[in-house]
Short mmCIF file of C-alpha atoms and ligand atoms in Angstrom, two decimals:
data_model
loop_
_atom_site.label_atom_id
_atom_site.label_comp_id
_atom_site.label_asym_id
_atom_site.label_seq_id
_atom_site.Cartn_x
_atom_site.Cartn_y
_atom_site.Cartn_z
CA MET A 1 -30.26 43.92 -98.99
CA GLY A 2 -30.17 46.08 -95.90
CA LEU A 3 -28.60 44.18 -92.86
CA VAL A 4 -29.83 45.39 -89.69
CA MET A 5 -28.82 44.40 -86.45
CA SER A 6 -31.31 44.83 -84.04
CA SER A 7 -29.47 42.88 -80.83
CA ARG A 8 -26.33 41.85 -80.01
CA GLY A 9 -25.04 38.96 -78.55
CA CYS A 10 -26.67 35.67 -77.73
CA PRO A 11 -27.69 33.62 -74.22
CA TYR A 12 -26.49 30.57 -75.34
CA SER A 13 -23.49 28.73 -75.10
CA CYS A 14 -22.61 26.25 -78.23
CA THR A 15 -19.27 24.99 -78.22
CA PHE A 16 -18.59 26.28 -81.85
CA CYS A 17 -19.65 29.67 -81.56
CA ALA A 18 -17.52 32.64 -81.23
CA THR A 19 -20.63 34.73 -80.51
CA ASN A 20 -20.27 37.08 -77.00
CA ARG A 21 -22.38 35.27 -74.98
CA ASN A 22 -24.54 35.88 -71.70
CA GLN A 23 -25.20 39.31 -71.82
CA VAL A 24 -27.41 40.59 -75.06
CA SER A 25 -28.19 44.39 -75.75
CA PHE A 26 -31.34 45.25 -77.92
CA ARG A 27 -32.28 48.58 -80.07
CA SER A 28 -35.78 49.56 -79.54
CA PRO A 29 -38.31 48.74 -81.66
CA ASP A 30 -38.69 52.70 -82.94
CA HIS A 31 -34.98 52.99 -83.16
CA ILE A 32 -34.73 50.14 -85.63
CA ILE A 33 -37.51 51.39 -87.27
CA SER A 34 -36.00 54.43 -88.27
CA GLU A 35 -33.20 52.88 -89.51
CA ILE A 36 -35.25 50.87 -91.84
CA ARG A 37 -37.06 53.56 -93.02
CA PHE A 38 -33.83 55.59 -93.89
CA VAL A 39 -32.09 52.80 -95.49
CA LYS A 40 -35.41 52.20 -97.76
CA GLU A 41 -35.91 55.95 -98.77
CA HIS A 42 -32.07 56.40 -99.49
CA TYR A 43 -31.36 53.03 -101.28
CA LYS A 44 -34.60 51.98 -102.38
CA THR A 45 -34.15 48.46 -100.52
CA THR A 46 -36.98 45.94 -100.48
CA GLN A 47 -35.13 43.03 -98.87
CA PHE A 48 -34.02 43.21 -94.93
CA THR A 49 -31.75 40.81 -93.25
CA PHE A 50 -31.71 41.13 -89.09
CA LYS A 51 -28.34 39.63 -88.10
CA ASP A 52 -28.93 39.31 -84.84
CA ASP A 53 -27.44 36.06 -83.89
CA SER A 54 -30.59 34.80 -82.50
CA PHE A 55 -33.46 37.35 -83.43
CA THR A 56 -36.51 36.01 -81.56
CA VAL A 57 -34.51 35.38 -78.19
CA ASN A 58 -36.71 38.24 -76.76
CA ARG A 59 -40.24 37.12 -77.72
CA LYS A 60 -42.19 40.68 -76.06
CA ARG A 61 -39.73 42.63 -77.89
CA ILE A 62 -40.55 40.52 -81.39
CA PHE A 63 -44.13 41.27 -80.68
CA GLU A 64 -43.26 44.73 -80.23
CA LEU A 65 -41.52 45.16 -82.99
CA CYS A 66 -44.02 43.13 -85.19
CA LYS A 67 -46.95 45.24 -84.38
CA LYS A 68 -44.72 48.72 -85.26
CA LEU A 69 -43.60 47.05 -88.63
CA ILE A 70 -47.51 46.16 -88.96
CA ASP A 71 -48.46 49.85 -88.25
CA GLU A 72 -45.77 51.19 -90.62
CA LYS A 73 -47.04 49.59 -93.81
CA LEU A 74 -43.40 50.04 -95.26
CA PRO A 75 -43.41 48.26 -98.27
CA ILE A 76 -40.61 45.77 -97.34
CA LYS A 77 -39.90 42.10 -96.57
CA TRP A 78 -37.18 40.96 -94.14
CA GLU A 79 -35.31 37.93 -92.77
CA CYS A 80 -33.63 36.86 -89.51
CA ASN A 81 -31.45 33.62 -87.87
CA THR A 82 -32.78 32.14 -84.88
CA ARG A 83 -33.18 28.99 -83.02
CA VAL A 84 -35.94 26.51 -83.14
CA ASN A 85 -36.80 26.70 -79.58
CA LEU A 86 -37.53 30.54 -79.84
CA LEU A 87 -40.79 29.93 -82.19
CA ASP A 88 -44.17 29.40 -81.54
CA GLU A 89 -47.08 29.73 -83.88
CA GLN A 90 -48.19 32.86 -82.66
CA MET A 91 -44.93 34.60 -83.28
CA LEU A 92 -44.29 33.09 -86.76
CA ARG A 93 -47.90 34.46 -87.43
CA ILE A 94 -47.34 37.81 -86.67
CA MET A 95 -43.69 38.03 -87.98
CA LYS A 96 -45.08 36.91 -91.27
CA LYS A 97 -47.65 39.45 -91.10
CA ALA A 98 -45.00 42.50 -90.69
CA GLY A 99 -43.10 41.03 -93.64
CA CYS A 100 -40.99 38.16 -92.64
CA ASN A 101 -40.49 36.21 -95.59
CA PHE A 102 -37.20 34.21 -94.62
CA ILE A 103 -36.32 32.49 -91.59
CA LYS A 104 -32.86 30.83 -90.92
CA VAL A 105 -32.49 28.22 -88.39
CA GLY A 106 -29.29 25.98 -87.13
CA ILE A 107 -29.95 22.43 -87.68
CA GLU A 108 -26.06 21.94 -86.80
CA SER A 109 -25.91 17.80 -86.84
CA GLY A 110 -28.20 15.27 -88.38
CA SER A 111 -26.81 13.18 -85.08
CA GLU A 112 -28.59 13.65 -81.89
CA ARG A 113 -25.15 12.40 -79.91
CA ILE A 114 -22.87 15.59 -81.68
CA LEU A 115 -25.68 18.10 -81.11
CA SER A 116 -25.54 17.36 -77.76
CA ASP A 117 -21.69 17.61 -77.55
CA MET A 118 -22.34 20.81 -79.45
CA ASN A 119 -24.42 22.25 -76.60
CA LYS A 120 -26.84 23.54 -78.94
CA GLY A 121 -29.46 23.33 -76.18
CA ILE A 122 -31.82 21.75 -79.10
CA THR A 123 -33.19 18.35 -79.82
CA HIS A 124 -34.24 16.77 -83.26
CA ASP A 125 -37.80 16.62 -82.05
CA GLN A 126 -37.79 20.13 -81.38
CA ILE A 127 -36.33 20.81 -84.52
CA ARG A 128 -39.17 18.91 -86.38
CA ILE A 129 -42.00 20.47 -84.37
CA ALA A 130 -40.64 23.94 -85.72
CA ALA A 131 -40.35 22.20 -89.54
CA LYS A 132 -44.13 21.59 -89.54
CA LEU A 133 -44.66 24.99 -87.94
CA PHE A 134 -42.97 27.10 -90.47
CA ARG A 135 -45.02 24.60 -92.98
CA LYS A 136 -48.42 25.45 -91.61
CA VAL A 137 -48.17 29.23 -91.11
CA GLY A 138 -46.12 29.52 -94.82
CA ILE A 139 -42.92 31.12 -94.34
CA HIS A 140 -39.85 29.94 -96.46
CA TRP A 141 -37.12 28.55 -94.02
CA THR A 142 -33.73 27.56 -94.22
CA GLY A 143 -31.62 24.81 -92.16
CA TYR A 144 -27.83 25.27 -91.51
CA PHE A 145 -25.98 22.41 -91.38
CA MET A 146 -22.32 21.48 -90.70
CA ILE A 147 -19.67 18.99 -90.25
CA GLY A 148 -16.43 18.07 -89.78
CA VAL A 149 -16.55 18.88 -85.99
CA PRO A 150 -14.22 16.73 -83.82
CA ASP A 151 -15.32 13.65 -82.95
CA GLU A 152 -17.92 13.25 -85.55
CA THR A 153 -17.66 9.88 -87.68
CA GLU A 154 -18.71 8.80 -91.09
CA TRP A 155 -22.10 7.34 -89.82
CA ASP A 156 -22.86 10.62 -88.11
CA ILE A 157 -22.16 12.91 -91.11
CA ARG A 158 -24.34 10.68 -93.30
CA ARG A 159 -27.21 11.53 -90.79
CA ALA A 160 -27.14 14.96 -91.71
CA ILE A 161 -28.67 13.93 -94.79
CA ASP A 162 -31.03 11.47 -93.78
CA PHE A 163 -32.32 14.20 -91.62
CA LEU A 164 -32.17 17.01 -94.26
CA TYR A 165 -34.79 14.94 -96.57
CA GLU A 166 -36.90 13.89 -93.24
CA ILE A 167 -37.78 17.54 -91.91
CA GLU A 168 -37.19 19.19 -95.70
CA PRO A 169 -36.57 22.88 -95.16
CA ASP A 170 -36.95 24.63 -98.21
CA PHE A 171 -33.32 25.72 -98.83
CA ALA A 172 -30.31 23.46 -97.13
CA VAL A 173 -26.62 24.91 -96.33
CA ILE A 174 -24.07 22.91 -95.63
CA GLY A 175 -20.94 24.11 -94.08
CA ILE A 176 -17.55 22.95 -93.10
CA TYR A 177 -16.55 23.44 -89.39
CA ASP A 178 -14.18 26.19 -88.93
CA LEU A 179 -12.47 26.52 -85.01
CA PHE A 180 -12.69 29.87 -83.69
CA PRO A 181 -10.49 30.56 -80.86
CA GLY A 182 -12.12 31.23 -77.22
CA THR A 183 -14.37 28.50 -78.04
CA VAL A 184 -15.16 25.26 -76.09
CA MET A 185 -14.27 23.22 -79.31
CA TRP A 186 -11.22 24.63 -79.92
CA GLU A 187 -9.80 23.84 -76.70
CA ASP A 188 -11.43 20.42 -77.11
CA GLY A 189 -9.16 20.89 -80.71
CA ILE A 190 -6.28 21.27 -79.13
CA LEU A 191 -6.57 18.24 -76.66
CA ARG A 192 -7.52 16.05 -79.76
CA GLY A 193 -4.06 17.29 -81.65
CA ILE A 194 -6.31 19.07 -84.40
CA VAL A 195 -5.58 22.50 -83.43
CA ASN A 196 -2.41 24.37 -83.47
CA PRO A 197 -2.00 25.66 -80.39
CA ASN A 198 1.14 27.97 -81.07
CA MET A 199 -1.79 30.14 -83.44
CA ASP A 200 -1.39 33.87 -82.33
CA LEU A 201 -3.42 36.83 -83.02
CA GLU A 202 -2.02 37.65 -85.91
CA ASP A 203 -2.71 34.60 -87.57
CA PHE A 204 -5.86 35.10 -87.01
CA TYR A 205 -6.39 37.77 -88.64
CA THR A 206 -3.99 37.82 -91.32
CA ASN A 207 -4.85 34.03 -92.68
CA LEU A 208 -7.60 31.66 -93.61
CA PRO A 209 -9.01 29.63 -91.18
CA ASN A 210 -7.35 26.25 -92.64
CA PHE A 211 -3.75 27.69 -92.71
CA TYR A 212 -3.91 29.40 -88.63
CA TYR A 213 -5.49 26.75 -86.72
CA LYS A 214 -4.88 23.13 -87.74
CA LYS A 215 -1.59 21.44 -87.20
CA ASP A 216 -2.35 19.36 -90.51
CA PHE A 217 -3.81 21.46 -93.48
CA ASN A 218 -5.97 18.24 -94.36
CA HIS A 219 -6.34 17.13 -90.96
CA GLN A 220 -10.28 18.07 -90.17
CA ASN A 221 -11.44 15.52 -88.08
CA ASP A 222 -9.67 12.92 -85.41
CA LYS A 223 -12.07 10.10 -86.18
CA ILE A 224 -11.91 9.97 -90.29
CA SER A 225 -9.07 10.04 -92.53
CA PRO A 226 -8.35 13.49 -94.14
CA GLU A 227 -8.78 11.28 -97.79
CA LYS A 228 -12.34 9.69 -96.70
CA PHE A 229 -13.41 13.41 -95.25
CA ALA A 230 -12.56 15.25 -98.24
CA LYS A 231 -14.42 12.44 -100.48
CA LEU A 232 -17.46 12.49 -97.78
CA GLU A 233 -17.38 16.23 -97.84
CA SER A 234 -17.73 16.62 -101.73
CA GLU A 235 -20.25 13.61 -101.63
CA VAL A 236 -22.35 15.62 -99.17
CA LYS A 237 -22.17 19.10 -100.56
CA GLU A 238 -23.37 17.45 -103.70
CA ILE A 239 -26.48 16.24 -102.54
CA VAL A 240 -27.38 19.14 -100.77
CA ARG A 241 -26.88 21.22 -104.23
CA ASN A 242 -29.18 18.88 -105.87
CA TYR A 243 -31.59 19.08 -103.23
CA ASN A 244 -31.43 22.98 -103.68
CA ARG A 245 -31.90 22.81 -107.60
CA ASN A 246 -35.08 21.00 -107.05
CA PHE A 247 -37.69 22.91 -109.41
CA PHE A 248 -40.44 22.88 -106.77
CA ARG A 249 -38.12 24.55 -104.11
CA VAL A 250 -37.03 26.74 -106.13
CA PHE A 251 -40.54 28.21 -106.73
CA LYS A 252 -41.02 28.26 -103.77
CA MET A 253 -38.41 30.76 -102.84
CA ALA A 254 -39.44 32.37 -105.72
CA ARG A 255 -42.95 32.57 -104.27
CA ALA A 256 -41.40 34.09 -101.07
CA LYS A 257 -39.94 36.70 -102.88
CA LEU A 258 -42.83 37.57 -105.09
CA PRO A 259 -43.21 41.54 -103.13
CA VAL A 260 -39.77 41.71 -103.76
CA TYR A 261 -39.85 41.06 -107.29
CA TRP A 262 -43.30 43.31 -107.60
CA TYR A 263 -41.16 46.40 -105.67
CA ASP A 264 -38.22 46.05 -107.73
CA SER A 265 -38.39 43.96 -111.29
CA LYS A 266 -34.36 43.99 -111.28
CA VAL A 267 -34.11 41.46 -108.19
CA LEU A 268 -36.39 39.16 -110.27
CA TRP A 269 -33.63 39.46 -112.93
CA ASP A 270 -30.62 39.00 -111.15
CA ASP A 271 -32.67 35.76 -109.74
CA VAL A 272 -33.24 34.60 -112.87
CA LYS A 273 -29.70 34.92 -113.81
CA LYS A 274 -28.45 33.38 -110.31
CA TYR A 275 -30.49 30.46 -110.91
CA LEU A 276 -29.19 29.56 -114.85
CA SER A 277 -25.72 29.74 -113.39
CA TYR A 278 -26.57 26.68 -111.50
S1 SF4 B 301 -24.67 29.25 -82.33
FE1 SF4 B 301 -26.47 30.37 -82.47
S2 SF4 B 301 -27.40 30.38 -80.70
FE2 SF4 B 301 -25.66 29.15 -80.33
S3 SF4 B 301 -24.46 30.45 -78.95
FE3 SF4 B 301 -23.77 30.99 -81.76
S4 SF4 B 301 -25.58 32.48 -81.70
FE4 SF4 B 301 -26.23 31.40 -79.82
#
């Protein structure tokens, strides 16, 4: 897999995110393509990932880049992360034509209240619209969910599962929230008595998150007891694991990767081994 950064930064201000805000710097399409070509030639890479925080933040640039990728006719596929409010049908179609086979978007929460607290700047309706567009255009998509943020209740967490089955991404990821110094949620965590305010930068670099930021290792959230949260966490993770194991979904993922298997049959073999190990 080839990892490429085509831009850096994000203009949004989600309260949990440690990404540099406001200023976004972009590389030119020619510069990006020359890197892709170099990696392709030297390492025979067939699947690339744009690691940008919000790949489609600049619509005009995406169209320029995609047009150039189409003209280049490179035998590669690529994926990216973005936001549901930064997509439209025309853009998805040109991205697909330019080789995009996977898109990953943050859903974050099944609870509108928590989504709004996170200052994510998207609504469930926008997510529903994007889900329909992904299906219409035929691009494999992943939805990222997160649980364990301050102020979240058991009800909010269970909404993640309801919403997962409502929007039905082709693949789902559920993460447990980690606090990052400098974020709004970090400051909020201090006020709520979850975060250890005495943590210094050295701890941040040398310890695992659970050991450096929490006052109490087991205390993830201020509304749910540690025992209850541990139970909920394993229950929700198991549901998501089963959701992803569904044969139809695995088949869709394999279908999205068919060209990559065609370019390099070793990737197919690696994926079969991965599936069997589930
Ligand atoms: S979560 Fe995504 S959209 Fe929000 S600030 Fe971070 S990078 Fe930007």
